[in-house]
Coordinates of C-alpha atoms in Angstrom, one line a residue:
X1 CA -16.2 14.6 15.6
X2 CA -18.3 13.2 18.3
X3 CA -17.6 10.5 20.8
X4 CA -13.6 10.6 20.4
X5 CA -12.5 7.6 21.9
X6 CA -9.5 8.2 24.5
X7 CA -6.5 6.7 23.0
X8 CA -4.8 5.6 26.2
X9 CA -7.4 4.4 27.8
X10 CA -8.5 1.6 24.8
X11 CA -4.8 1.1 24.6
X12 CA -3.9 0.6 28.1
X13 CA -3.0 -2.7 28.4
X14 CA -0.4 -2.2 25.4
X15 CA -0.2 -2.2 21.8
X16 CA 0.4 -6.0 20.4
X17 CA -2.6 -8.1 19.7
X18 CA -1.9 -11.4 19.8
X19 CA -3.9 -14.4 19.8
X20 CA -7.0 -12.0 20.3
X21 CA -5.9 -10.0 23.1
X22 CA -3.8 -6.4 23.5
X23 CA -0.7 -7.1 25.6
X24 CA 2.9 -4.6 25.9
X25 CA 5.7 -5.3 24.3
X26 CA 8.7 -7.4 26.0
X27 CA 11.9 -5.5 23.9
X28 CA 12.2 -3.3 27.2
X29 CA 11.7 0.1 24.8
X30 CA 9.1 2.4 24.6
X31 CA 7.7 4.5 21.9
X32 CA 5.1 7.4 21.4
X33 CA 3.4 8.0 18.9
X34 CA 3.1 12.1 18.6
X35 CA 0.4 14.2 17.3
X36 CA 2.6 15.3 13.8
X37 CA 0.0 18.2 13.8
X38 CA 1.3 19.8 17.7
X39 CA 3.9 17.8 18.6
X40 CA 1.8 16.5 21.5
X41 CA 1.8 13.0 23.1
X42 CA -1.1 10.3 22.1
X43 CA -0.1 7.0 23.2
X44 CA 3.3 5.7 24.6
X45 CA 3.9 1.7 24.8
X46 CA 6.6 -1.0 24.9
X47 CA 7.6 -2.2 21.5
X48 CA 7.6 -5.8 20.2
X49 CA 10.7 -7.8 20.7
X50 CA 11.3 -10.7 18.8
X51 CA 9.9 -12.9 21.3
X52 CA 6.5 -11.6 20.7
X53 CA 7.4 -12.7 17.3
X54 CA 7.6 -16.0 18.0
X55 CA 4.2 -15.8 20.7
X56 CA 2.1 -13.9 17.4
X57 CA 3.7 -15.9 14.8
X58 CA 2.9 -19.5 17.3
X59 CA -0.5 -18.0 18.0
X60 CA -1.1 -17.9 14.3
X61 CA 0.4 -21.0 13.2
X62 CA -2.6 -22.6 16.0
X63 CA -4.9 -21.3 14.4
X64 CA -4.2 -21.6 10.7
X65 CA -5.8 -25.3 11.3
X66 CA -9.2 -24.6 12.2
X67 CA -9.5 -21.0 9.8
X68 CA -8.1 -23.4 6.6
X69 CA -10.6 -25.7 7.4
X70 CA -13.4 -23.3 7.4
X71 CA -15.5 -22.9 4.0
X72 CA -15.5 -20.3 1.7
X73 CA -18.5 -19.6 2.7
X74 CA -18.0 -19.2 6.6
X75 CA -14.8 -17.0 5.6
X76 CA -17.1 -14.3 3.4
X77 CA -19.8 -14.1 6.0
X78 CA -16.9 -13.3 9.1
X79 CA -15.6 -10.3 6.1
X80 CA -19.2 -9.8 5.3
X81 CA -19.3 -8.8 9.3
X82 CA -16.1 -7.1 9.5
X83 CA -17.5 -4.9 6.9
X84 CA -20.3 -3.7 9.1
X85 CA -18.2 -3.4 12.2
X86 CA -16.0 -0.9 10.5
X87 CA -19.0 0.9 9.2
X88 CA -20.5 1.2 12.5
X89 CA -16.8 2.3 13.7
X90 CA -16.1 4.6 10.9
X91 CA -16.0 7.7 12.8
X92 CA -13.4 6.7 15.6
X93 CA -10.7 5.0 12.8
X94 CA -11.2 8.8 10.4
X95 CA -10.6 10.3 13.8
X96 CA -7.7 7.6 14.9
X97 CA -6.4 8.2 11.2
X98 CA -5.7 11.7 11.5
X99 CA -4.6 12.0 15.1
X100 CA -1.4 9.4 14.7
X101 CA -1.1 10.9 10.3
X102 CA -2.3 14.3 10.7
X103 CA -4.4 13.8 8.0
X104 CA -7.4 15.9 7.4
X105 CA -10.6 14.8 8.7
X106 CA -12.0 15.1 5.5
X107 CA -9.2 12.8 3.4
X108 CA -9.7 10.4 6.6
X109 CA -13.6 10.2 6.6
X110 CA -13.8 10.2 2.9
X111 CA -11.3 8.2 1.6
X112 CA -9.1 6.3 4.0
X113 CA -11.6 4.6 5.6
X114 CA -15.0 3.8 3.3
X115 CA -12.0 2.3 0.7
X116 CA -11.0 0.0 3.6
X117 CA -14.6 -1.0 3.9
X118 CA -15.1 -1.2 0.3
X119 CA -11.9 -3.3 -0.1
X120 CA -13.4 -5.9 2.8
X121 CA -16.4 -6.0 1.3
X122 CA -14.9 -6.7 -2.2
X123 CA -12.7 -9.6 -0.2
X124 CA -16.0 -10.9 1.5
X125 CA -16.8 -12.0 -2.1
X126 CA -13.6 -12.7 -3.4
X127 CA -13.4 -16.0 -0.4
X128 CA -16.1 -17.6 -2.4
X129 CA -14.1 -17.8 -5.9
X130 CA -11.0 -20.0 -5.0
X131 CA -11.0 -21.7 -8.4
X132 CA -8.9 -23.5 -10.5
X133 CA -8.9 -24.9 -14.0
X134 CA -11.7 -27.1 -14.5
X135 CA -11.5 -30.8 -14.7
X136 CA -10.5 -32.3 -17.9
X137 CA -8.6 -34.9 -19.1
X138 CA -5.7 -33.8 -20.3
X139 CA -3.7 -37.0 -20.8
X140 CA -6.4 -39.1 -21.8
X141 CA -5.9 -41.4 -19.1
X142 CA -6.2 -38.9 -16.3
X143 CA -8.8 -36.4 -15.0
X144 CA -6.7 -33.2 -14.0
X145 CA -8.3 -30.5 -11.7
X146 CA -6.1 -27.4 -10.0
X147 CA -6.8 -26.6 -6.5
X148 CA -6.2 -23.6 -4.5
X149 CA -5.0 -23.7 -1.3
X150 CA -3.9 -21.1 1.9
X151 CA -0.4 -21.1 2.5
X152 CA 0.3 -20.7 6.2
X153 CA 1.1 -18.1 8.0
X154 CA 1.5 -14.8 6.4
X155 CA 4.2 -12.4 8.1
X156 CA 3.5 -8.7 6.7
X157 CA 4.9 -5.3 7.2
X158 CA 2.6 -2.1 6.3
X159 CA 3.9 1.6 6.5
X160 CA 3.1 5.3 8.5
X161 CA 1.4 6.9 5.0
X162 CA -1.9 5.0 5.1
X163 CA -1.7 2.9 8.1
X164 CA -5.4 1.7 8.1
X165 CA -5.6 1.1 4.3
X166 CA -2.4 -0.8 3.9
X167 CA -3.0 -3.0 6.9
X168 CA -6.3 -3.8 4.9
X169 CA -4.6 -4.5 2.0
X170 CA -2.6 -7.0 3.7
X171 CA -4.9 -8.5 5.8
X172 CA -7.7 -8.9 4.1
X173 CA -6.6 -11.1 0.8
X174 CA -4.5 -12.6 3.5
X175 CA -7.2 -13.9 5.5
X176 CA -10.1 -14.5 2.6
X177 CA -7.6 -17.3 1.2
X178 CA -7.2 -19.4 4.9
X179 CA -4.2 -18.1 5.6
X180 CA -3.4 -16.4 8.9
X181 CA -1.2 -13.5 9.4
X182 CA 0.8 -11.6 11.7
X183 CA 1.4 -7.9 10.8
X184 CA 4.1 -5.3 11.9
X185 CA 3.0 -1.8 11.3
X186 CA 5.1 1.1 11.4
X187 CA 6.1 2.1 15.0
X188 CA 5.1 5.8 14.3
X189 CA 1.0 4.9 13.7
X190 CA -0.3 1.6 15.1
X191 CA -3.6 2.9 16.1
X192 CA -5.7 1.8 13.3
X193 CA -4.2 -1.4 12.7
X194 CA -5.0 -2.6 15.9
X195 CA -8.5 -1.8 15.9
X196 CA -8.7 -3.3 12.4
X197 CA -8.3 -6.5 14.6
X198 CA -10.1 -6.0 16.9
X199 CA -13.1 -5.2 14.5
X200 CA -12.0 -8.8 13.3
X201 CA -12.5 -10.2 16.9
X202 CA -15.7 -8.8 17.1
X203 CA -17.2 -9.7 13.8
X204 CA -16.5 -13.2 15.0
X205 CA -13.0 -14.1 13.5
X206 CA -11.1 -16.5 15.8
X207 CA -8.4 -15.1 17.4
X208 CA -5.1 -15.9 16.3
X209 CA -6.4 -15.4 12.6
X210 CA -4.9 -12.0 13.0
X211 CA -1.7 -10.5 15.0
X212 CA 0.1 -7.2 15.3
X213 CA 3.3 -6.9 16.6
X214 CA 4.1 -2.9 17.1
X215 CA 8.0 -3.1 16.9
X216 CA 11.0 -1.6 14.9
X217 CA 11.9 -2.9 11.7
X218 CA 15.8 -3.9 12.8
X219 CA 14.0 -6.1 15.6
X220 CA 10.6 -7.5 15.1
X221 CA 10.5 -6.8 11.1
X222 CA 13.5 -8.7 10.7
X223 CA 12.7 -11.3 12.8
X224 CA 9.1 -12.0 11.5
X225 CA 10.4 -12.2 7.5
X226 CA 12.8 -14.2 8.9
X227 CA 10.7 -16.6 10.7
X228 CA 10.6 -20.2 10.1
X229 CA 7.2 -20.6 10.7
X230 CA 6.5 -17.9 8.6
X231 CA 5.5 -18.8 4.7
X232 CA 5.0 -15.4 2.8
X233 CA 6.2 -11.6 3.4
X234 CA 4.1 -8.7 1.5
X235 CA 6.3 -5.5 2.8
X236 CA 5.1 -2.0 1.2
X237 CA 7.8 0.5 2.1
X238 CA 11.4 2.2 0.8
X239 CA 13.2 0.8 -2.0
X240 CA 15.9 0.3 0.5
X241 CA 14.4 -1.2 2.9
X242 CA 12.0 -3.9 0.4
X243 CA 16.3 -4.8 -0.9
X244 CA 16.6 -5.8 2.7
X245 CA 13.6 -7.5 3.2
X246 CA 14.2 -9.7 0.5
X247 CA 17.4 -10.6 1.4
X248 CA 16.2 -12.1 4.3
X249 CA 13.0 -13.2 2.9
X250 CA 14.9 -15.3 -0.2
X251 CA 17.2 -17.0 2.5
X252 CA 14.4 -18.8 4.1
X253 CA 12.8 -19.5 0.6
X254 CA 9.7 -17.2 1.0
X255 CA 6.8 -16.3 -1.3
X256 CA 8.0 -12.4 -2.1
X257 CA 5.4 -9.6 -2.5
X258 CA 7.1 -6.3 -2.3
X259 CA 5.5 -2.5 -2.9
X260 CA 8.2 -0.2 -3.0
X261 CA 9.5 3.4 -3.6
X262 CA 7.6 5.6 -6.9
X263 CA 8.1 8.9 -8.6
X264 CA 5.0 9.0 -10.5
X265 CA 5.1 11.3 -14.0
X266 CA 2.5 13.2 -15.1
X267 CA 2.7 13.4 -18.8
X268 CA 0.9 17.0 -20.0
X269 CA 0.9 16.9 -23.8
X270 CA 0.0 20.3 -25.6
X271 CA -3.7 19.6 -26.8
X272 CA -4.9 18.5 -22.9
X273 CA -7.1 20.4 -20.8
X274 CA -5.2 22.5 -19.1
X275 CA -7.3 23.6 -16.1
X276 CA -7.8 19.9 -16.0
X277 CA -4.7 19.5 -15.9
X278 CA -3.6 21.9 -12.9
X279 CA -6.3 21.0 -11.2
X280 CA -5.3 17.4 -11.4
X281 CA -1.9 17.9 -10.6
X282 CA -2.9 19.9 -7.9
X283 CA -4.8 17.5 -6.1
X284 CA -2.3 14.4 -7.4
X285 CA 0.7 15.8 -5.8
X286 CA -0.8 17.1 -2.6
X287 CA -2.7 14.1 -1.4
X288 CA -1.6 13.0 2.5
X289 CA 0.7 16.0 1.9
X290 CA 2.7 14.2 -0.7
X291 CA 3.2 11.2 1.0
X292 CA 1.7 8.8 -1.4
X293 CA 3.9 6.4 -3.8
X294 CA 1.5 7.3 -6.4
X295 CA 1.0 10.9 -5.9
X296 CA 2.2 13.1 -8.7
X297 CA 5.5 13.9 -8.1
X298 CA 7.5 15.1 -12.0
X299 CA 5.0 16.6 -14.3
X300 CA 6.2 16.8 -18.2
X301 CA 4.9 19.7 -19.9
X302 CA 4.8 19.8 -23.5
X303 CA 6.8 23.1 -24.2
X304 CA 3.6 25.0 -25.4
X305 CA 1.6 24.5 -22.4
X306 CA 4.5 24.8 -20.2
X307 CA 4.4 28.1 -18.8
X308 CA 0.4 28.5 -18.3
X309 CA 0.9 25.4 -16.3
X310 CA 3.1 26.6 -13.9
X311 CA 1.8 29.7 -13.3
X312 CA -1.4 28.2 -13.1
X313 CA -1.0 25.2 -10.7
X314 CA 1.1 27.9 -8.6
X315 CA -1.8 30.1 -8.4
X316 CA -4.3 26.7 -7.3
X317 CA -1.6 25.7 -4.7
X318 CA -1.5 29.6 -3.5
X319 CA -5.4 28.7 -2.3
X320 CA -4.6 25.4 -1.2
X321 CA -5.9 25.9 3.2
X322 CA -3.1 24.7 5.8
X323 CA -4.3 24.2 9.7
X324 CA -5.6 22.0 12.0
X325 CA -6.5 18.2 10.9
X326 CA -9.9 17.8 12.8
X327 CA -11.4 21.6 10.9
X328 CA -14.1 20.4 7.9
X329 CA -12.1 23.2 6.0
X330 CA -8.7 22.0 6.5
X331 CA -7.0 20.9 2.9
X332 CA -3.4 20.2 4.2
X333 CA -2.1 18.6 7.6
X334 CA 1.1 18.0 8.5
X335 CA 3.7 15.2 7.0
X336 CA 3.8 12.5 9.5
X337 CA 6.6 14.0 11.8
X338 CA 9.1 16.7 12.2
X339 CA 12.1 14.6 10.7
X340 CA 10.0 14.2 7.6
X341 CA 9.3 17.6 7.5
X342 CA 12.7 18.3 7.9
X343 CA 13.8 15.5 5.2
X344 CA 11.4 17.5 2.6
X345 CA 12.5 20.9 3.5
X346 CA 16.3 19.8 2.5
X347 CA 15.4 18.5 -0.8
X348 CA 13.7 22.3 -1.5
X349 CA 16.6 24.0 0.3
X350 CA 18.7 22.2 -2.2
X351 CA 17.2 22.5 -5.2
X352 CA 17.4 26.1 -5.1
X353 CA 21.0 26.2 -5.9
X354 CA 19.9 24.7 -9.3
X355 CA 16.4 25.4 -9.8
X356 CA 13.6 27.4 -9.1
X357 CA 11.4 27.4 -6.4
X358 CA 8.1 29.2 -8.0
X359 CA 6.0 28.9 -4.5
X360 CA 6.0 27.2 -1.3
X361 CA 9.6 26.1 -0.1
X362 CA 8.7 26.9 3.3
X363 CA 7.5 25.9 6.9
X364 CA 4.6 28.2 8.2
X365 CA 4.5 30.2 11.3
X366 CA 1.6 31.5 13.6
X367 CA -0.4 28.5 15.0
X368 CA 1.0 26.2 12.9
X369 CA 4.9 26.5 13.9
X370 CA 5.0 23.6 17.0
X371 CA 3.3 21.0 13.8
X372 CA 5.4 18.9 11.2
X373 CA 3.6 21.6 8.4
X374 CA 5.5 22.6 5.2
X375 CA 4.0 24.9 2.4
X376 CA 2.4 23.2 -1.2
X377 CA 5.9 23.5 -2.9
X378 CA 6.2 23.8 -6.9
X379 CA 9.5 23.8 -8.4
X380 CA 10.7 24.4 -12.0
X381 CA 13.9 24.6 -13.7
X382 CA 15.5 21.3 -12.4
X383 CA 17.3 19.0 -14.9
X384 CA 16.0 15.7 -15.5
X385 CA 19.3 14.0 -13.7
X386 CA 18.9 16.5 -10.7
X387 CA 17.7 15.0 -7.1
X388 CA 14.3 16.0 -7.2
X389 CA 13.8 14.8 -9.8
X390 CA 15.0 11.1 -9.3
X391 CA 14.6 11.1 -5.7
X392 CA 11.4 10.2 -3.9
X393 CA 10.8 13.1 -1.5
X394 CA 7.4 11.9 -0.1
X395 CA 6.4 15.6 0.6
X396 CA 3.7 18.3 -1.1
X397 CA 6.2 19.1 -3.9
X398 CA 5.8 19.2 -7.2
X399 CA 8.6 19.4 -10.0
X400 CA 7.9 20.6 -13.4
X401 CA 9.7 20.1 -17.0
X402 CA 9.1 20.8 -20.6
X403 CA 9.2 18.5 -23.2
X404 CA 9.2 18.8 -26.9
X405 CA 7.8 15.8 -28.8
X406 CA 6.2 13.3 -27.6
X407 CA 9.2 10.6 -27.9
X408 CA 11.2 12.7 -26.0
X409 CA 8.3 12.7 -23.1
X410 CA 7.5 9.3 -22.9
X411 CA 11.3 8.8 -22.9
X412 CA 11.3 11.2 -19.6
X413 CA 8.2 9.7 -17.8
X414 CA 10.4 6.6 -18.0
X415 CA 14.0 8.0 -16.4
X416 CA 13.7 7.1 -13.2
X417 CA 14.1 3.8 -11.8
X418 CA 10.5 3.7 -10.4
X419 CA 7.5 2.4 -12.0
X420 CA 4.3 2.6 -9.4
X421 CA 2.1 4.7 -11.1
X422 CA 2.2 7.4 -14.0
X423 CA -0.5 9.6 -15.8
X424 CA -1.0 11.1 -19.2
X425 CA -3.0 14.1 -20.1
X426 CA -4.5 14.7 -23.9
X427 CA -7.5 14.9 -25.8
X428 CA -6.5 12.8 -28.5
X429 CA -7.1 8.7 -27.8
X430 CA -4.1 7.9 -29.9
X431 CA -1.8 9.9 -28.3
X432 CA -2.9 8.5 -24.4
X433 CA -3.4 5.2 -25.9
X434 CA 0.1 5.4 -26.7
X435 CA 1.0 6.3 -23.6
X436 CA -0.5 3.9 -21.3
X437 CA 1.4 1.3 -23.4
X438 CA 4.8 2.6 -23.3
X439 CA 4.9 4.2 -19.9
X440 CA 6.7 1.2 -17.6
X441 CA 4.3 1.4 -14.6
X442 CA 1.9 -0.4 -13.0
X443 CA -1.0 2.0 -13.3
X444 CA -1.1 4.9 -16.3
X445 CA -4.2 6.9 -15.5
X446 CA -5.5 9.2 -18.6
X447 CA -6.8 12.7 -18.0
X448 CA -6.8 11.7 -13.7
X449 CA -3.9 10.8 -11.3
X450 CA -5.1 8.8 -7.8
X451 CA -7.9 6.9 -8.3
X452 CA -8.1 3.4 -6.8
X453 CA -10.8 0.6 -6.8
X454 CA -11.0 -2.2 -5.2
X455 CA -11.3 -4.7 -8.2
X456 CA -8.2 -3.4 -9.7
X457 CA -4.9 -4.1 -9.1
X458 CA -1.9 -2.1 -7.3
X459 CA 1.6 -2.7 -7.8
X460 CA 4.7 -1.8 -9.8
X461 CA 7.6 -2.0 -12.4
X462 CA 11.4 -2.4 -12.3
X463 CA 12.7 -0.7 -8.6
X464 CA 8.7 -0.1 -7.5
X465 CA 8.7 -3.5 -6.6
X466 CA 6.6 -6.7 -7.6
X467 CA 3.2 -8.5 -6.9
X468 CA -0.4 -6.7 -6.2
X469 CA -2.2 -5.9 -3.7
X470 CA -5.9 -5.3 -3.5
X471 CA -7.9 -7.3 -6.8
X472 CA -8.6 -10.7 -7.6
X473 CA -4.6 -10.8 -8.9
X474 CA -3.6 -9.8 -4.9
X475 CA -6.2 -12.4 -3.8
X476 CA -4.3 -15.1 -5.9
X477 CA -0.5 -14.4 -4.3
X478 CA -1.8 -15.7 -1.3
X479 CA -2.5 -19.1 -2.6
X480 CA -0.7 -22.6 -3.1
X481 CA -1.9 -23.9 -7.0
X482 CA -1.9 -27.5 -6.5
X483 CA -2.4 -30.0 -9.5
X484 CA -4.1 -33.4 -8.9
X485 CA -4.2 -36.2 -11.2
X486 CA -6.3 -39.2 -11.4
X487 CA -5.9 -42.4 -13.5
X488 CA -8.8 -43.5 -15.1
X489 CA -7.7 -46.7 -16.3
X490 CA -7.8 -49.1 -13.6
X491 CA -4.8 -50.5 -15.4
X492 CA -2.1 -52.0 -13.5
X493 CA 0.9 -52.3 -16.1
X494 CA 0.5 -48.9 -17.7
X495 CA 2.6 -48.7 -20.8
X496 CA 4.6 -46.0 -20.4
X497 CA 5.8 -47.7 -17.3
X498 CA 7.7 -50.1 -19.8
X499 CA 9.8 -46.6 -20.6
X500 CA 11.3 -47.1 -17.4
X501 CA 11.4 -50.8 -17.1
X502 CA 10.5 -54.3 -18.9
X503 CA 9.8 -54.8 -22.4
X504 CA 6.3 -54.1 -24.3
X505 CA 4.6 -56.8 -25.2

């Protein structure tokens, strides 16, 4: 990587943007964000208190007037430009991305970022297509039209897993509708997020249109869901935490989108593919080390093909390369810090009084002992009511359990209270068709687990939440549907007013 930018130098004069300039925090606490990958210092600034809040959320509300106003048109060509800003800046967010992550450059450069430029490019377009039912005259005495309209001021809370890609995903629909939006990202990577808007700035998007407020979730989070002012919350985060937010979103009468917790299945039947298969589950359950709510996290083997699986996706995580983010060769970087490391580890260190560990289970020494690194980890032998299995670990581990027909696997793939994503594995169309229509989730993949495209939707079932993001569906949520009416008659004694009072003639 060329060119690295110097993190506390373009951060210097803090790390909230509001009404298009970078200012510190006023909740008199500090926070530093920390290299997961050496446990070194990047950046350390004063957190958001909640009356930065109020400045961001004001600064927004001023500006919702003239962004509103502004065509659909004039709205596509400022996320026409933002497009090409990022482009030309894609090298310093991949290399942002993994320093505050510890992602690998190459999961940074080739995925993180061109999907956020392909997502504003796809909202560029989707600002010209507010439409509503066409006119007709539905009464016969009235021409009815639906119009949609911004809402306000969108207050939004993204997480540490991708923190360029879901401020995107918040932002973007956000803004391509008229609204305007202050966003809280996770205190532990705000890097991205606040270049994302300052990209904005410099494609020509008025400030105020966007904010970021870099605070704790007990402080600023609460206080921005919470804000009068404030007409929508989109929160992607815990289970436990999206309960929260809506309890304090529901008191002020919100508009709710939340993406929570998952604990994806990976449904092997016995006539898949089976190097397919590992290889898929490989890759599905290792991305960002783990810490996706759609990696692969229980795979269901159909008895058959249980034991060459394991053996053989223990052999393909045996290769998988461990080190230093920033090396082309690099296929694993650290979880996000050393207390998520050390939340993994416990799940594996528990398990092994009822299960078995097959490989991994364990942090690496040498160069790699000061980062937040923990081993590809593939477990077998767990019952289906067991903690790995129910519990989200958002690490590189894997859990895998037979199955004998396919009721009884579909029946599994459902045992959980999560339903982000899923994925089902066979040869026969039937038997996946089946699948994708029985499996309570909110994306079933067949024969692949990860993929995501901009036109499609994101979001989940029962405890995974509610509402989409990215997709014409996510541009939607952030929309008022208004129904107008006109009378065509001209009359001035209509007759059903004689239903209310008078006689007819």
């Amino acid at each position: 990587m060329g060119n690295r930018f110097q993190v506390k130098d373009r951060f210097a004069d803090g790390a909230q943007y509001i009404d298009g300039q970078l200012r510190p925090g006023t909740s008199g606490r500090s926070h530093t964000v920390v290299d997961p990958a050496t446990g070194e210092e990047v950046l350390t600034y004063e957190l958001a208190g909640t009356a930065d809040v109020d400045e961001a959320v004001a600064a927004a509300k001023r500006a919702f007037a003239g962004w509103s106003a502004a065509t659909p048109g004039e709205r596509s060509d400022a996320l026409h430009r933002l497009a090409a800003v990022l482009t030309e800046q894609a090298e310093d967010f991949a290399y942002a991305e993994s320093l505050q992550c510890g992602k690998p450059i190459k999961l940074s450069t080739e995925f993180d970022v061109p999907g956020t430029i392909d997502n504003t490019a796809f909202f560029a377009g989707a600002a010209r297509h507010l439409q509503g039912q066409a006119a007709a005259e539905y009464s016969g005495d009235h021409t009815s039209y639906v119009r949609r309209e911004p809402l306000g001021v969108v207050g939004s809370i993204a997480p540490w897993n991708y923190p360029l890609q879901m401020a995107a995903w918040k932002i973007l629909p956000a803004i391509a509708a008229g609204n305007t939006i202050v966003l809280k990202p996770a205190e532990l990577t705000p890097l991205t997020s606040l270049m994302f808007a300052q990209a904005a700035k410099e494609a020509g998007i008025p400030d105020g249109v966007i904010n970021i407020v870099t605070g704790a979730g007990r402080d600023a989070g609460e206080h921005l869901v919470g804000h009068p002012d404030v007409v929508m919350t989109s929160f992607t985060g815990s289970t436990a935490v999206g309960k929260r937010v809506a309890e304090i979103a529901t008191a002020t009468v919100k508009r709710l989108h939340l993406e929570l917790g998952g604990k994806a299945p990976f449904l092997v039947f016995d006539d898949a593919d089976l190097e397919a298969a590992a290889h898929g589950a490989v890759a599905a359950s290792l991305i960002n080390t783990g810490q996706d709510c759609t990696a692969a996290t229980r795979a269901y083997v159909q008895r058959p093909l249980h034991d060459a699986f394991v053996a053989r996706v223990a052999a393909l995580m045996e290769t998988v390369r461990l080190g230093d983010p920033f090396a082309p060769a690099t296929d694993l970087g650290p979880l996000v810090s050393h207390a998520q490391r050390d939340r993994v580890a416990g799940f594996v260190e528990r398990a092994r009084a009822y299960a078995t560990v097959v490989t991994g289970g364990e942090v690496p020494g040498g160069e790699l002992a000061e980062g937040a690194y923990y081993r590809p980890t593939l477990i077998s032998g767990a019952a289906q009511d067991s903690e790995v299995v129910q519990s989200e670990i958002f690490g590189p581990v894997l859990v895998v359990l037979p199955f004998d027909t396919d009721d009884e696997g579909i029946a599994l793939a459902n045992d959980t209270p999560y339903g982000l994503a899923a994925s089902a594995w066979s040869r026969d169309v039937y038997r996946a068709g089946r699948a994708t229509r029985e499996i309570k989730a909110g994306c079933v993949w067949v024969n692949d687990h990860i993929p995501i495209i901009s036109e499609m939707p994101h979001g989940g079932y029962k405890a995974s939440g509610f509402g989409k993001d990215m997709s014409a569906y996510s541009f939607e949520e952030y929309t008022q549907v208004k129904h107008v009416m006109y009378d065509n008659t001209a009359v001035a004694a209509k007759d059903w007013h004689r239903t209310i009072f008078g006689d007819r003639p």
